[in-house]
Coordinates of C-alpha atoms in Angstrom, one line a residue:
M1 CA 29.6 -45.8 -57.6
E2 CA 31.2 -48.8 -56.9
I3 CA 29.2 -48.6 -53.5
V4 CA 26.1 -47.8 -55.1
Y5 CA 26.6 -51.0 -57.6
G6 CA 27.5 -53.1 -54.7
I7 CA 24.3 -52.1 -52.9
Y8 CA 22.2 -53.0 -55.8
M9 CA 23.7 -56.5 -55.9
V10 CA 22.9 -57.1 -52.3
V11 CA 19.4 -56.1 -52.9
G12 CA 19.2 -58.4 -56.1
L13 CA 20.9 -61.3 -53.9
L14 CA 18.5 -60.7 -51.1
G15 CA 15.6 -60.6 -53.4
L16 CA 16.6 -64.4 -54.8
V17 CA 16.6 -65.7 -51.3
L18 CA 13.6 -63.9 -50.3
G19 CA 11.7 -65.0 -53.9
S20 CA 13.2 -69.0 -52.9
F21 CA 11.5 -68.9 -49.8
A22 CA 8.4 -67.1 -51.2
G23 CA 8.4 -70.2 -53.7
A24 CA 8.7 -72.5 -51.1
T25 CA 6.0 -71.0 -48.7
V26 CA 3.2 -71.4 -51.6
W27 CA 3.8 -75.0 -52.0
R28 CA 3.7 -75.0 -47.7
L29 CA 0.6 -73.2 -47.9
R30 CA -0.9 -75.2 -50.5
A31 CA -0.1 -78.5 -48.8
A32 CA -1.8 -77.4 -45.4
Q33 CA -4.9 -75.9 -47.3
L34 CA -5.6 -79.4 -48.8
T35 CA -4.9 -81.1 -45.8
Q36 CA -7.3 -78.6 -43.7
D37 CA -9.9 -79.3 -46.6
K38 CA -9.4 -83.3 -46.2
K39 CA -10.2 -83.1 -42.5
D40 CA -13.3 -80.6 -43.0
G41 CA -14.7 -83.0 -45.4
E42 CA -14.6 -80.4 -48.4
P43 CA -13.7 -81.2 -51.8
Y44 CA -9.8 -81.5 -52.6
D45 CA -7.4 -82.4 -55.1
K46 CA -6.3 -85.9 -53.9
A47 CA -3.5 -86.2 -56.8
E48 CA -2.2 -82.9 -55.5
L49 CA -2.5 -84.0 -52.0
K50 CA -0.3 -87.0 -52.4
R51 CA 2.3 -85.2 -54.5
L52 CA 2.5 -82.4 -51.7
K53 CA 2.4 -85.5 -48.8
P54 CA 6.6 -84.7 -48.2
L55 CA 5.5 -81.2 -46.8
T56 CA 2.7 -82.5 -44.9
T57 CA 5.1 -84.3 -42.7
S58 CA 6.8 -81.1 -41.7
T59 CA 6.9 -79.9 -38.1
V60 CA 8.1 -77.1 -36.4
T61 CA 11.1 -78.7 -35.3
N62 CA 11.7 -80.7 -38.6
D63 CA 10.7 -77.7 -41.0
R64 CA 13.3 -78.9 -44.1
S65 CA 12.7 -78.5 -47.8
R66 CA 11.9 -81.4 -49.9
C67 CA 11.4 -82.7 -53.4
L68 CA 7.8 -83.0 -54.1
D69 CA 8.3 -85.8 -56.1
C70 CA 10.5 -88.2 -54.1
G71 CA 10.1 -86.5 -50.5
H72 CA 14.2 -86.6 -50.1
V73 CA 15.3 -83.7 -47.6
L74 CA 17.2 -81.2 -49.7
A75 CA 20.6 -80.2 -48.6
W76 CA 22.2 -76.5 -48.4
Y77 CA 23.8 -77.0 -51.9
D78 CA 20.4 -77.7 -53.3
L79 CA 18.8 -74.5 -52.0
L80 CA 21.1 -72.0 -53.4
P81 CA 18.8 -69.4 -55.3
L82 CA 18.9 -70.0 -59.0
V83 CA 22.4 -71.6 -58.9
S84 CA 21.1 -75.1 -57.7
W85 CA 18.3 -75.1 -60.6
L86 CA 21.0 -74.3 -63.0
S87 CA 23.6 -76.6 -61.9
T88 CA 21.0 -79.8 -61.8
R89 CA 19.4 -78.5 -65.2
G90 CA 16.1 -78.0 -63.3
R91 CA 15.9 -81.5 -62.1
C92 CA 15.8 -83.2 -58.8
R93 CA 19.5 -84.2 -57.6
Y94 CA 18.4 -87.2 -56.1
C95 CA 15.3 -88.9 -58.3
K96 CA 16.0 -86.6 -61.7
K97 CA 12.4 -85.7 -62.2
K98 CA 11.5 -82.0 -63.4
I99 CA 11.5 -79.6 -61.3
G100 CA 9.7 -76.9 -63.3
Y101 CA 10.1 -73.4 -63.7
F102 CA 8.2 -71.9 -60.9
E103 CA 11.1 -71.7 -58.4
P104 CA 13.4 -69.9 -60.7
L105 CA 10.7 -67.7 -61.9
M106 CA 9.9 -66.7 -58.4
E107 CA 13.4 -65.8 -57.6
I108 CA 14.0 -63.8 -60.4
G109 CA 10.4 -62.0 -60.5
T110 CA 11.2 -61.1 -56.6
A111 CA 14.7 -60.1 -57.0
T112 CA 13.8 -57.7 -60.1
A113 CA 11.0 -56.4 -58.0
F114 CA 13.2 -55.8 -55.2
V115 CA 15.8 -54.0 -57.4
L116 CA 13.3 -51.7 -59.2
F117 CA 11.6 -50.7 -56.3
F118 CA 14.5 -50.4 -54.5
A119 CA 15.9 -48.0 -57.4
G120 CA 12.7 -45.9 -56.9
F121 CA 13.4 -45.6 -53.3
V122 CA 16.6 -44.7 -53.6
A123 CA 15.5 -41.6 -56.5
T124 CA 13.0 -40.5 -53.8
F125 CA 15.2 -41.0 -50.6
G126 CA 18.8 -41.2 -51.4
L127 CA 21.3 -43.4 -50.2
S128 CA 21.3 -42.1 -46.3
L129 CA 21.0 -44.4 -43.8
P130 CA 17.4 -43.5 -42.5
G131 CA 16.3 -43.8 -46.0
I132 CA 17.5 -47.2 -46.4
L133 CA 16.0 -48.4 -43.0
Q134 CA 12.6 -47.1 -44.4
F135 CA 12.7 -49.7 -47.2
V136 CA 13.2 -52.7 -44.7
P137 CA 9.8 -53.3 -44.1
W138 CA 9.2 -53.4 -47.7
F139 CA 11.3 -56.0 -47.8
A140 CA 8.3 -58.3 -46.3
A141 CA 6.0 -56.8 -48.0
L142 CA 7.3 -57.3 -51.5
T143 CA 7.9 -61.0 -50.4
M144 CA 4.2 -61.1 -49.0
L145 CA 2.9 -59.9 -52.3
A146 CA 5.0 -62.4 -54.3
I147 CA 3.6 -65.1 -52.6
L148 CA 0.0 -64.1 -52.8
F149 CA 0.4 -63.1 -56.6
A150 CA 1.8 -67.2 -57.3
Y151 CA -0.8 -68.5 -54.8
D152 CA -3.6 -66.5 -56.5
L153 CA -2.5 -67.5 -60.2
K154 CA -2.2 -71.1 -59.5
W155 CA -5.2 -71.5 -57.3
F156 CA -7.6 -68.6 -57.5
L157 CA -7.3 -68.1 -53.8
L158 CA -5.3 -65.3 -51.7
P159 CA -4.5 -67.2 -48.3
D160 CA -5.7 -65.2 -45.1
K161 CA -2.0 -67.0 -43.4
V162 CA -0.3 -64.2 -45.5
M163 CA -3.1 -61.6 -46.1
F164 CA -3.5 -60.7 -42.7
P165 CA 0.1 -60.0 -41.7
L166 CA 0.3 -58.0 -45.1
I167 CA -2.3 -55.6 -44.0
G168 CA -0.8 -55.3 -40.4
L169 CA 2.3 -54.6 -41.8
S170 CA 1.0 -52.3 -44.5
A171 CA -0.4 -50.3 -41.7
V172 CA 2.9 -50.0 -40.1
I173 CA 4.4 -48.9 -43.5
A174 CA 1.6 -46.1 -44.0
L175 CA 2.1 -44.7 -41.0
I176 CA 6.0 -44.5 -41.5
N177 CA 5.0 -42.9 -45.0
A178 CA 2.6 -40.4 -43.7
Y179 CA 5.2 -39.2 -40.9
V180 CA 8.3 -38.9 -43.6
M181 CA 6.3 -37.7 -46.5
A182 CA 4.2 -35.1 -44.7
T183 CA 5.1 -31.3 -46.3
E184 CA 4.2 -27.8 -44.7
E185 CA 1.2 -28.4 -47.5
Q186 CA 0.1 -31.8 -47.1
G187 CA 0.6 -33.0 -43.2
V188 CA 0.5 -36.2 -41.5
V189 CA -3.3 -35.7 -40.8
M190 CA -4.1 -35.3 -44.6
R191 CA -1.4 -37.7 -45.6
L192 CA -3.1 -40.1 -43.7
F193 CA -6.6 -39.2 -45.0
S194 CA -5.4 -39.4 -48.8
T195 CA -4.2 -43.2 -47.7
L196 CA -7.7 -43.7 -46.3
L197 CA -9.4 -42.4 -49.4
A198 CA -6.7 -45.1 -51.2
V199 CA -8.1 -47.8 -49.2
V200 CA -11.8 -46.8 -50.0
V201 CA -11.1 -46.6 -53.7
L202 CA -9.3 -50.0 -54.0
A203 CA -11.4 -52.0 -51.6
G204 CA -14.6 -50.2 -51.3
L205 CA -15.1 -51.0 -55.1
Y206 CA -14.7 -54.9 -54.4
F207 CA -16.5 -55.1 -51.4
V208 CA -19.6 -53.9 -53.2
L209 CA -18.9 -55.9 -56.0
W210 CA -18.6 -59.1 -53.9
F211 CA -21.8 -58.2 -51.9
M212 CA -23.8 -57.5 -54.8
S213 CA -22.4 -61.0 -56.9
K214 CA -22.6 -62.6 -53.3
G215 CA -18.8 -63.7 -54.2
R216 CA -19.8 -64.9 -57.7
W217 CA -17.5 -61.7 -59.3
V218 CA -14.8 -61.4 -57.3
G219 CA -14.0 -63.2 -54.1
F220 CA -13.8 -61.3 -50.5
G221 CA -9.4 -62.0 -50.6
D222 CA -9.7 -59.2 -53.4
V223 CA -11.4 -56.7 -50.6
K224 CA -8.6 -57.4 -48.3
L225 CA -5.8 -57.3 -50.8
G226 CA -7.2 -53.8 -51.8
I227 CA -6.7 -52.6 -48.2
A228 CA -3.5 -53.7 -48.1
L229 CA -2.4 -52.2 -51.4
G230 CA -4.3 -48.9 -50.4
L231 CA -2.4 -48.6 -47.3
L232 CA 0.8 -49.3 -49.2
L233 CA -0.1 -46.7 -52.2
G234 CA -1.0 -43.4 -49.6
G235 CA -2.7 -41.9 -52.3
W236 CA -6.1 -42.0 -53.9
D237 CA -4.9 -41.0 -57.3
L238 CA -2.5 -44.0 -57.4
A239 CA -5.0 -46.4 -56.0
L240 CA -7.5 -45.3 -59.2
L241 CA -4.7 -45.8 -61.5
T242 CA -3.8 -49.2 -60.3
L243 CA -7.2 -50.0 -60.6
F244 CA -7.3 -48.8 -64.4
L245 CA -4.1 -50.4 -65.0
A246 CA -5.2 -53.9 -63.5
N247 CA -8.6 -53.8 -65.6
L248 CA -6.2 -52.9 -68.6
I249 CA -3.7 -55.5 -68.4
G250 CA -6.6 -58.0 -67.4
T251 CA -8.6 -56.9 -70.8
L252 CA -5.3 -57.2 -73.1
I253 CA -5.1 -60.7 -71.8
V254 CA -8.7 -61.5 -71.6
I255 CA -10.0 -60.5 -75.1
P256 CA -7.0 -61.9 -77.6
G257 CA -7.4 -65.2 -75.1
M258 CA -11.3 -65.3 -76.2
L259 CA -10.4 -64.5 -79.9
M260 CA -8.0 -67.3 -79.7
G261 CA -10.9 -69.7 -78.5
K262 CA -8.5 -70.4 -75.3
L263 CA -10.6 -68.1 -72.8
S264 CA -14.3 -67.8 -72.7
R265 CA -17.0 -65.8 -70.8
K266 CA -16.9 -68.3 -67.9
T267 CA -13.2 -69.0 -67.7
Q268 CA -12.1 -67.9 -64.2
V269 CA -9.5 -65.2 -64.0
P270 CA -7.6 -64.3 -61.0
F271 CA -7.6 -60.6 -60.4
G272 CA -5.2 -60.6 -57.4
P273 CA -2.2 -60.5 -59.6
L274 CA -3.5 -58.1 -62.1
L275 CA -3.7 -55.7 -58.9
I276 CA -0.6 -56.7 -57.9
V277 CA 0.9 -55.9 -61.0
G278 CA -0.9 -52.7 -61.7
F279 CA -0.1 -51.6 -57.8
F280 CA 3.4 -52.0 -58.8
I281 CA 3.5 -49.7 -61.8
S282 CA 1.7 -47.2 -60.1
L283 CA 3.9 -47.1 -57.0
L284 CA 7.0 -46.8 -59.1
Y285 CA 6.0 -44.9 -62.4
G286 CA 2.6 -43.8 -60.7
D287 CA 3.5 -40.0 -60.8
M288 CA 5.1 -40.0 -63.8
L289 CA 2.1 -41.3 -65.5
I290 CA -0.5 -39.0 -63.8
T291 CA 1.9 -35.7 -64.8
G292 CA 1.9 -37.2 -68.4
Y293 CA -1.7 -37.7 -68.5
S294 CA -2.3 -34.2 -67.4
D295 CA 0.3 -32.5 -69.5
F296 CA -1.5 -34.4 -72.6
S297 CA -5.1 -33.7 -71.8
L298 CA -4.2 -30.0 -71.2
W299 CA -2.3 -30.1 -74.4
L300 CA -5.5 -31.8 -76.5
S301 CA -7.7 -29.2 -75.0
T302 CA -5.7 -26.3 -75.7
T303 CA -5.3 -27.5 -79.4
M304 CA -9.3 -28.3 -79.6
L305 CA -9.7 -25.1 -78.6
M306 CA -7.4 -23.2 -81.0
L307 CA -9.2 -25.3 -83.8

């Protein structure tokens, strides 16, 4: 039992580290995008680019983390996930400016996702070495999803620099899953066909919406995200559940916001984070939710017939 707790602790610590990396990557991607927009003559936020200027001077040989306010290069003890933020009470050690809650939330959120997903993975495959090794590519996939979640939430954009590698990695995971999850009733080919249907359900719907609205209703980034999530889910039923949950969560957020006057019909709502949350719930608890719904529907139908 102590070994099991130790493994979970390692997974959680790894989640904190990769969550810290994800948070830093979000700012680097934003700095690169603003710099490129400026070069291309596109509209950009001058104040934001000025604040992110320390990151624009980073090179391959000098890619050091810096304070976004004073530009001071951060030492190793400034980069300890969660610990450094708590030790300075959320302020830069050098200029004393507030850092904010983005970094610790990224670290805690990613660590929580790692532990929850690993628990679900262990419940399916056990703690055997082959099972644990199958989880390794998911570390990278979950980290990329954390980056996309934060970036889209902040700036309503899903950057291709993360999206395309995620699609490639998702395809590899889909092939591994098809081989591992194949049964006598559902072979590798049928498993891959189910994965293809999941991609059609998620990406196909958003492609139709994007095409019909010429990008006004949804962005093409949502289409690409649908491809990645469909590959990772591996089943059309889980893809449908993801769509339902994403729209349900969005409704629960938007309607109260409109009633309180904080949102309007013209308010732009990033759908990428909603899809990612729906995906995560479906991946962890999808089979249980679908089975529960089927049992409830059967009970309700039987009750109605008896009446």
